[in-house]
Amino acid sequence: MFDLLIRGATLPDGRTNQDIAIRDGRIAEVTPGITAEAREVIEAAGHLLTPPFVDAHFHMDATLSLGLPRMNVSGTLLEGIALWGELRPTLTCEAVVERALRYCDLAVSKGLMAVRTHVDVSDPALVTVEGLLEVRERVAPYLDLQLVAFPQDGFYRCREAEAALSRALDMGVDVVGGIPHFERTMEDGRASVEALCRIAAERGLRVDMHCDETDDPLSRHVETLAAQTVRFGLQGRVAGSHLTSMHSMDNYYVSKLLPLMAEAGMAAIPNPLINMMLQGRHDSYPKRRGLTRIPELLAQGIPVALGQDCVLDPWYSMGTGDLLDVAHMAVHATQMGSAADKRVLFDAVTTVPARILGLEGYGLEPGCHADMVLLQARDTAEAIRLRPNRLKVIRRGKVIAETPPERTRLSLEGRPGGVDPAEYMPRAAS
Ligand SMILES: [Zn+2]
């Protein structure tokens, strides 16, 4: 007797008509035609069943604060940072917790069940850290939250950041962050990368730095990050977030850089929504896209996860909590339009970030946690195109969110009575 049986699902790898049996919060079996009884049965009817979405890059201490204390008029990264600096001293722990919990409700409704969030440690009061540590505990039953100690105002540029970052790690923050391109000088940036990698090595922690989030082709801290990763033996535990300067770098230099990153076992975490919005602001025409070189990183075997970065905050007035929006933007911005490309970008919001975060028991194999999402789409390419309803969101074998299928009723003479958006892919193309 199983607790839950999902019948007739399509899986991200293309297998169809799969039954998934769940017992005691774990996946017991994945195979066609399971006949054993179950307390609850869900008919997937050929829809796509995926492990949960994972957001490898987010700022939960700032989310849902759009308009506080005012809007970002220039739309730039730098005004966003200044604006956050105005808001930060007014934050209370209760307000941070309340906004984060509300965001997590939205995340779960979209099938997003794991988030790596950077937490600003520039203000030594560490209200943000205190708040998000509480949130991490409160959401644990339904969402895995990983915290990065992030010196938003610069590890050396902000006088209190060095001590505050240490204290945040002592309090239980999981990952070491950084922002070398925002330090006062290139040399300070380089030194910050070295110091932060040393801290991570000494404490046995992972590293995830905002790195070279600029259009300046000479912002090359990613090279230092790769070198320090090797030096401190941090291979496989370091991620570079954004890496947008790579868009503008000289091709010859990039041909040296990519193998260095691969050698260091580094992961890359581009954030297509926010970087399409922020980069190229000083350009006239042509205007650079500013997104890092995703196809080239992938060709080098470097793991690429796509992050959301921001939802309704000083940097980004958009965002929905839906990682499929992120993948959708990536398809366009990188021109990765084939079915195989879309599969890769689907992995970049599911399995790859799960590996970068080091999530235990993630996946759809027997023995994994019974965490999964049933989408109103037939395959991964359709999921990205449609960003469809999450019919069922399942955590540890229990349905924790559900949305009825989208179906519009039509009243048109001589035409069908309704439209199901998931039934429109021409057969020749699938
Ligand atoms: Zn960020």
Coordinates of C-alpha atoms and ligand atoms in Angstrom, one line a residue:
M1 CA 0.0 0.0 0.0
F2 CA 1.5 3.3 -1.1
D3 CA 0.6 6.7 0.4
L4 CA 0.4 8.4 -3.1
L5 CA 0.4 7.1 -6.6
I6 CA 0.8 9.5 -9.6
R7 CA -0.3 7.8 -12.8
G8 CA 0.7 8.4 -16.4
A9 CA 3.2 11.2 -16.1
T10 CA 5.8 12.4 -18.6
L11 CA 9.2 13.0 -17.1
P12 CA 11.8 15.7 -18.0
D13 CA 14.0 13.1 -19.7
G14 CA 11.2 12.4 -22.1
R15 CA 10.0 9.1 -20.7
T16 CA 6.2 8.9 -21.0
N17 CA 3.4 7.0 -19.2
Q18 CA 5.4 6.7 -16.0
D19 CA 3.8 5.9 -12.6
I20 CA 5.4 7.2 -9.5
A21 CA 4.7 5.5 -6.2
I22 CA 5.4 7.3 -2.9
R23 CA 5.7 5.9 0.6
D24 CA 6.8 7.7 3.8
G25 CA 7.7 10.9 2.0
R26 CA 10.1 9.2 -0.4
I27 CA 9.8 7.9 -4.0
A28 CA 9.4 4.1 -3.8
E29 CA 9.1 3.3 -7.5
V30 CA 9.1 4.9 -11.0
T31 CA 7.9 2.6 -13.8
P32 CA 4.9 2.2 -16.1
G33 CA 1.9 0.2 -14.9
I34 CA 2.1 0.1 -11.1
T35 CA -0.9 -1.8 -9.9
A36 CA -0.5 -1.7 -6.1
E37 CA -3.0 0.3 -4.1
A38 CA -2.5 3.7 -2.8
R39 CA -4.3 5.9 -0.4
E40 CA -4.4 8.8 -2.9
V41 CA -4.1 8.6 -6.7
I42 CA -3.3 11.5 -9.0
E43 CA -4.0 11.1 -12.8
A44 CA -1.2 13.0 -14.5
A45 CA -2.8 12.4 -18.0
G46 CA 0.5 12.8 -19.8
H47 CA 1.5 16.1 -18.2
L48 CA 5.0 16.8 -17.2
L49 CA 6.1 15.8 -13.7
T50 CA 9.4 17.5 -12.6
P51 CA 11.4 17.7 -9.5
P52 CA 10.9 21.1 -7.9
F53 CA 12.3 24.4 -9.3
V54 CA 15.4 25.6 -7.5
D55 CA 16.4 29.3 -7.5
A56 CA 20.2 29.5 -7.1
H57 CA 20.3 33.3 -6.7
F58 CA 17.9 35.5 -4.8
H59 CA 17.6 38.4 -2.3
M60 CA 14.9 37.5 0.1
D61 CA 15.8 40.3 2.5
A62 CA 14.8 42.9 -0.1
T63 CA 11.9 41.1 -1.9
L64 CA 8.5 42.8 -2.0
S65 CA 10.0 46.1 -0.8
L66 CA 9.4 47.9 -4.2
G67 CA 8.6 51.6 -3.6
L68 CA 10.2 51.7 -0.1
P69 CA 11.3 54.4 0.5
R70 CA 11.0 55.5 -3.2
M71 CA 11.3 54.0 -6.7
N72 CA 14.6 53.5 -8.6
V73 CA 14.4 56.3 -11.2
S74 CA 17.5 55.6 -13.2
G75 CA 16.9 51.8 -13.2
T76 CA 20.6 51.1 -12.6
L77 CA 22.3 48.7 -10.3
L78 CA 24.1 51.6 -8.5
E79 CA 20.9 53.5 -7.8
G80 CA 19.4 50.2 -6.6
I81 CA 22.3 49.7 -4.1
A82 CA 21.9 53.4 -2.9
L83 CA 18.2 52.9 -2.5
W84 CA 18.6 49.7 -0.5
G85 CA 21.1 51.7 1.7
E86 CA 18.3 54.2 2.5
L87 CA 15.8 51.4 3.3
R88 CA 18.1 49.2 5.3
P89 CA 18.4 51.3 8.5
T90 CA 14.6 51.4 8.7
L91 CA 14.1 47.6 8.5
T92 CA 12.7 45.7 11.4
C93 CA 13.1 41.9 11.9
E94 CA 9.4 41.5 11.9
A95 CA 9.0 43.3 8.5
V96 CA 11.8 41.2 6.9
V97 CA 10.3 38.0 8.2
E98 CA 6.7 38.9 7.0
R99 CA 7.8 39.9 3.5
A100 CA 10.0 36.8 3.2
L101 CA 7.2 34.4 4.3
R102 CA 4.8 36.0 1.9
Y103 CA 7.3 35.6 -0.9
C104 CA 7.7 31.9 0.1
D105 CA 4.0 31.4 -0.2
L106 CA 4.2 32.7 -3.8
A107 CA 7.3 30.5 -4.5
V108 CA 5.6 27.3 -3.4
S109 CA 2.5 28.1 -5.5
K110 CA 5.0 28.1 -8.5
G111 CA 6.6 24.8 -7.5
L112 CA 9.7 26.6 -6.2
M113 CA 10.9 24.6 -3.2
A114 CA 14.6 25.6 -2.7
V115 CA 16.2 29.0 -2.8
R116 CA 19.7 30.3 -2.2
T117 CA 19.3 33.8 -0.9
H118 CA 22.0 36.4 -0.4
V119 CA 21.6 38.2 2.9
D120 CA 23.1 41.7 3.2
V121 CA 25.6 41.8 6.1
S122 CA 26.7 45.5 5.6
D123 CA 24.7 46.8 8.6
P124 CA 26.3 45.4 11.7
A125 CA 22.9 45.2 13.5
L126 CA 22.3 42.2 11.2
V127 CA 18.6 42.6 11.3
T128 CA 18.4 40.9 7.9
V129 CA 20.4 37.9 9.1
E130 CA 18.4 37.5 12.2
G131 CA 15.2 37.7 10.2
L132 CA 16.2 35.2 7.5
L133 CA 17.6 32.7 10.0
E134 CA 14.1 32.7 11.5
V135 CA 12.5 32.3 8.0
R136 CA 14.8 29.4 7.1
E137 CA 13.5 27.5 10.1
R138 CA 9.9 28.4 9.7
V139 CA 9.7 27.5 6.0
A140 CA 11.8 24.3 6.3
P141 CA 8.8 22.0 6.1
Y142 CA 8.0 23.2 2.6
L143 CA 11.1 25.1 1.3
D144 CA 14.8 24.6 1.6
L145 CA 16.4 28.0 2.2
Q146 CA 20.2 28.5 2.0
L147 CA 21.7 31.8 3.2
V148 CA 24.7 33.5 1.7
A149 CA 26.6 36.2 3.8
F150 CA 26.6 39.0 1.3
P151 CA 28.6 42.2 1.9
Q152 CA 26.5 44.4 -0.4
D153 CA 28.4 47.6 0.3
G154 CA 31.8 45.9 -0.2
F155 CA 33.9 43.6 2.0
Y156 CA 36.6 46.3 2.3
R157 CA 34.6 49.3 1.1
C158 CA 32.2 49.1 4.1
R159 CA 34.1 49.4 7.3
E160 CA 32.0 47.1 9.4
A161 CA 31.5 44.4 6.8
E162 CA 34.5 42.1 7.6
A163 CA 33.4 41.7 11.3
A164 CA 29.7 41.5 10.4
L165 CA 30.3 38.8 7.8
S166 CA 32.2 36.7 10.4
R167 CA 29.4 37.2 12.9
A168 CA 26.8 36.2 10.3
L169 CA 28.6 32.9 9.6
D170 CA 28.9 32.3 13.4
M171 CA 25.1 32.8 13.6
G172 CA 24.6 30.0 11.1
V173 CA 24.6 31.5 7.6
D174 CA 25.6 28.7 5.2
V175 CA 27.6 30.2 2.3
V176 CA 30.3 33.0 1.9
G177 CA 29.4 35.8 -0.5
G178 CA 31.3 38.8 -2.0
I179 CA 31.1 41.6 -4.5
P180 CA 34.6 42.3 -5.8
H181 CA 33.6 44.6 -8.6
F182 CA 32.0 47.0 -6.1
E183 CA 35.2 47.4 -3.9
R184 CA 37.0 50.7 -4.3
T185 CA 39.8 49.4 -6.6
M186 CA 40.6 46.4 -8.7
E187 CA 43.2 45.5 -6.1
D188 CA 40.7 45.6 -3.3
G189 CA 38.4 43.5 -5.4
R190 CA 41.2 40.9 -5.9
A191 CA 42.1 41.0 -2.2
S192 CA 38.4 40.5 -1.2
V193 CA 38.1 37.4 -3.3
E194 CA 41.2 35.9 -1.7
A195 CA 40.2 36.8 1.8
L196 CA 36.6 35.4 1.3
C197 CA 37.9 32.2 -0.2
R198 CA 40.2 31.7 2.7
I199 CA 37.3 32.2 5.2
A200 CA 35.3 29.6 3.3
A201 CA 38.2 27.1 3.3
E202 CA 38.8 27.6 7.0
R203 CA 35.1 27.1 7.8
G204 CA 34.5 24.4 5.3
L205 CA 31.8 26.4 3.5
R206 CA 30.7 27.0 -0.1
V207 CA 31.3 30.3 -1.9
D208 CA 28.9 32.2 -4.1
M209 CA 30.0 35.7 -5.1
H210 CA 28.4 38.4 -7.1
C211 CA 31.2 38.7 -9.6
D212 CA 31.8 41.2 -12.3
E213 CA 28.2 42.4 -12.5
T214 CA 29.2 45.2 -14.8
D215 CA 29.7 46.0 -18.5
D216 CA 33.4 46.7 -18.0
P217 CA 35.3 44.2 -20.0
L218 CA 38.3 44.7 -17.7
S219 CA 36.4 43.6 -14.6
R220 CA 38.1 40.2 -14.4
H221 CA 37.6 39.1 -10.8
V222 CA 36.1 35.8 -12.1
E223 CA 39.7 34.9 -13.1
T224 CA 40.9 35.5 -9.5
L225 CA 37.9 33.5 -8.1
A226 CA 38.9 30.6 -10.3
A227 CA 42.5 30.8 -9.2
Q228 CA 41.7 31.1 -5.5
T229 CA 39.2 28.2 -5.8
V230 CA 42.1 26.0 -6.9
R231 CA 44.6 27.4 -4.4
F232 CA 42.3 26.8 -1.4
G233 CA 41.0 23.4 -2.6
L234 CA 37.5 24.6 -3.0
Q235 CA 36.8 22.8 -6.3
G236 CA 33.1 22.0 -6.9
R237 CA 32.0 24.3 -4.1
V238 CA 32.3 27.8 -5.7
A239 CA 29.8 29.7 -7.8
G240 CA 30.2 33.0 -9.7
S241 CA 26.9 34.8 -9.9
H242 CA 26.1 37.2 -12.8
L243 CA 29.5 37.3 -14.6
T244 CA 28.1 39.9 -17.0
S245 CA 31.4 41.5 -17.8
M246 CA 32.2 38.3 -19.8
H247 CA 29.7 39.5 -22.4
S248 CA 31.9 42.5 -23.2
M249 CA 35.3 40.8 -22.8
D250 CA 37.8 40.2 -25.6
N251 CA 37.2 36.8 -27.2
Y252 CA 40.8 35.8 -26.9
Y253 CA 40.8 36.5 -23.1
V254 CA 37.6 34.5 -22.7
S255 CA 39.2 31.5 -24.5
K256 CA 41.8 31.4 -21.7
L257 CA 39.3 32.2 -18.9
L258 CA 36.7 29.4 -19.6
P259 CA 39.2 26.5 -19.2
L260 CA 40.4 28.1 -15.9
M261 CA 36.8 28.1 -14.6
A262 CA 36.3 24.5 -15.7
E263 CA 39.6 23.5 -14.0
A264 CA 38.3 25.1 -10.8
G265 CA 35.1 23.2 -11.0
M266 CA 33.3 26.5 -10.7
A267 CA 29.6 26.9 -11.4
A268 CA 28.0 29.9 -13.1
I269 CA 24.8 31.5 -12.0
P270 CA 23.5 34.1 -14.6
N271 CA 20.3 36.0 -13.8
P272 CA 18.8 36.8 -17.2
L273 CA 15.7 38.8 -16.1
I274 CA 17.6 41.3 -14.0
N275 CA 20.7 41.5 -16.2
M276 CA 18.6 42.2 -19.3
M277 CA 17.1 45.1 -17.3
L278 CA 20.3 46.5 -15.7
Q279 CA 23.1 46.0 -18.2
G280 CA 24.0 48.2 -21.1
R281 CA 22.6 51.3 -19.4
H282 CA 25.6 53.4 -20.4
D283 CA 25.4 52.3 -24.1
S284 CA 23.7 54.3 -26.8
Y285 CA 23.1 52.0 -29.9
P286 CA 23.9 49.2 -30.4
K287 CA 23.0 48.3 -26.7
R288 CA 24.8 45.3 -25.2
R289 CA 22.6 42.6 -23.7
G290 CA 25.1 42.2 -20.9
L291 CA 24.1 38.6 -20.1
T292 CA 27.1 36.3 -19.6
R293 CA 28.2 33.8 -22.2
I294 CA 25.8 30.9 -21.4
P295 CA 26.3 28.7 -24.4
E296 CA 30.1 29.0 -24.2
L297 CA 30.1 28.2 -20.5
L298 CA 28.0 25.1 -21.2
A299 CA 30.2 24.0 -24.0
Q300 CA 33.1 24.1 -21.6
G301 CA 31.2 21.7 -19.2
I302 CA 30.7 24.4 -16.6
P303 CA 27.5 23.9 -14.7
V304 CA 25.1 26.8 -15.3
A305 CA 22.1 27.5 -13.1
L306 CA 19.7 30.4 -13.8
G307 CA 18.7 32.6 -10.9
Q308 CA 15.9 35.0 -10.4
D309 CA 17.8 37.5 -8.3
C310 CA 15.0 39.9 -7.5
V311 CA 11.2 40.2 -7.3
L312 CA 9.6 43.6 -6.7
D313 CA 12.6 45.3 -5.0
P314 CA 14.9 48.3 -5.5
W315 CA 16.6 46.6 -8.4
Y316 CA 13.7 45.1 -10.3
S317 CA 10.1 46.1 -10.5
M318 CA 9.0 42.8 -12.1
G319 CA 9.3 39.2 -11.1
T320 CA 6.7 36.5 -10.3
G321 CA 8.5 33.8 -8.3
D322 CA 8.3 31.6 -11.4
L323 CA 11.7 30.1 -12.5
L324 CA 10.1 29.3 -15.9
D325 CA 10.0 33.1 -16.5
V326 CA 13.7 33.1 -16.0
A327 CA 14.3 30.2 -18.4
H328 CA 11.9 31.9 -20.9
M329 CA 14.0 35.0 -20.9
A330 CA 17.2 32.9 -21.2
V331 CA 15.9 31.2 -24.4
H332 CA 15.5 34.7 -26.0
A333 CA 18.5 36.4 -24.6
T334 CA 20.9 33.6 -25.5
Q335 CA 19.1 32.6 -28.7
M336 CA 19.0 29.0 -27.4
G337 CA 15.8 28.0 -29.2
S338 CA 16.1 24.3 -30.1
A339 CA 14.3 21.6 -28.1
A340 CA 17.7 20.4 -26.8
D341 CA 18.7 23.9 -25.8
K342 CA 15.4 24.3 -23.9
R343 CA 16.0 21.0 -22.1
V344 CA 19.4 22.3 -21.0
L345 CA 17.8 25.6 -19.7
F346 CA 15.0 23.6 -17.9
D347 CA 17.8 21.7 -16.1
A348 CA 19.3 25.1 -15.3
V349 CA 16.3 25.9 -13.1
T350 CA 15.9 22.4 -11.6
T351 CA 18.7 19.7 -11.3
V352 CA 21.8 21.9 -11.8
P353 CA 21.0 24.5 -9.1
A354 CA 20.0 21.5 -6.8
R355 CA 23.6 20.2 -7.3
I356 CA 25.1 23.7 -6.7
L357 CA 23.1 24.0 -3.4
G358 CA 24.1 20.5 -2.5
L359 CA 20.5 19.5 -1.9
E360 CA 20.1 16.0 -0.4
G361 CA 17.6 13.5 -1.9
Y362 CA 16.7 15.8 -4.9
G363 CA 15.3 14.1 -8.0
L364 CA 12.8 11.7 -9.4
E365 CA 14.6 8.4 -8.7
P366 CA 13.6 5.8 -6.1
G367 CA 14.9 6.9 -2.7
C368 CA 14.6 10.6 -3.4
H369 CA 12.4 12.9 -1.4
A370 CA 8.9 12.8 -2.8
D371 CA 9.1 16.5 -3.8
M372 CA 7.7 17.2 -7.3
V373 CA 5.6 19.5 -9.5
L374 CA 2.9 18.5 -12.0
L375 CA 2.7 21.1 -14.8
Q376 CA 0.0 21.7 -17.4
A377 CA 2.5 21.1 -20.2
R378 CA 3.6 18.0 -22.2
D379 CA 7.4 18.4 -22.0
T380 CA 10.2 20.7 -20.9
A381 CA 10.2 22.8 -24.0
E382 CA 6.5 23.4 -23.7
A383 CA 6.9 24.2 -20.0
I384 CA 9.3 27.0 -20.8
R385 CA 7.1 28.3 -23.7
L386 CA 3.8 28.2 -21.7
R387 CA 5.0 28.8 -18.1
P388 CA 1.8 26.8 -17.3
N389 CA -0.3 26.3 -14.2
R390 CA 1.3 24.1 -11.5
L391 CA -1.5 21.6 -11.2
K392 CA 0.0 19.9 -8.1
V393 CA 2.9 20.9 -5.9
I394 CA 4.0 17.9 -3.8
R395 CA 6.4 18.0 -0.8
R396 CA 7.4 14.8 1.0
G397 CA 4.5 13.0 -0.7
K398 CA 1.8 15.6 0.3
V399 CA 0.0 18.0 -2.0
I400 CA 0.9 21.5 -0.6
A401 CA -0.4 23.6 -3.5
E402 CA -2.8 23.1 -6.4
T403 CA -4.1 25.1 -9.3
P404 CA -6.9 24.0 -11.6
P405 CA -5.9 23.5 -15.3
E406 CA -6.3 26.6 -17.4
R407 CA -9.1 26.3 -19.9
T408 CA -10.8 29.2 -21.5
R409 CA -14.4 28.8 -22.7
L410 CA -15.1 30.2 -26.1
S411 CA -18.4 31.4 -27.5
L412 CA -17.6 31.5 -31.2
E413 CA -20.0 30.4 -33.9
G414 CA -18.8 27.2 -35.6
R415 CA -15.6 27.0 -33.4
P416 CA -14.7 24.7 -30.5
G417 CA -16.1 25.5 -27.1
G418 CA -12.8 26.0 -25.4
V419 CA -9.1 26.4 -25.5
D420 CA -6.4 24.5 -23.7
P421 CA -3.1 26.3 -24.2
A422 CA -1.1 23.0 -23.7
E423 CA -2.7 21.4 -26.8
Y424 CA -1.3 23.8 -29.4
M425 CA 2.2 22.4 -30.2
P426 CA 2.0 21.1 -33.8
R427 CA 2.6 17.3 -33.9
A428 CA 5.3 17.6 -36.5
A429 CA 7.4 19.6 -34.0
S430 CA 7.1 17.3 -30.9
Ligands
ZN1 ZN 22.2 39.3 -6.6

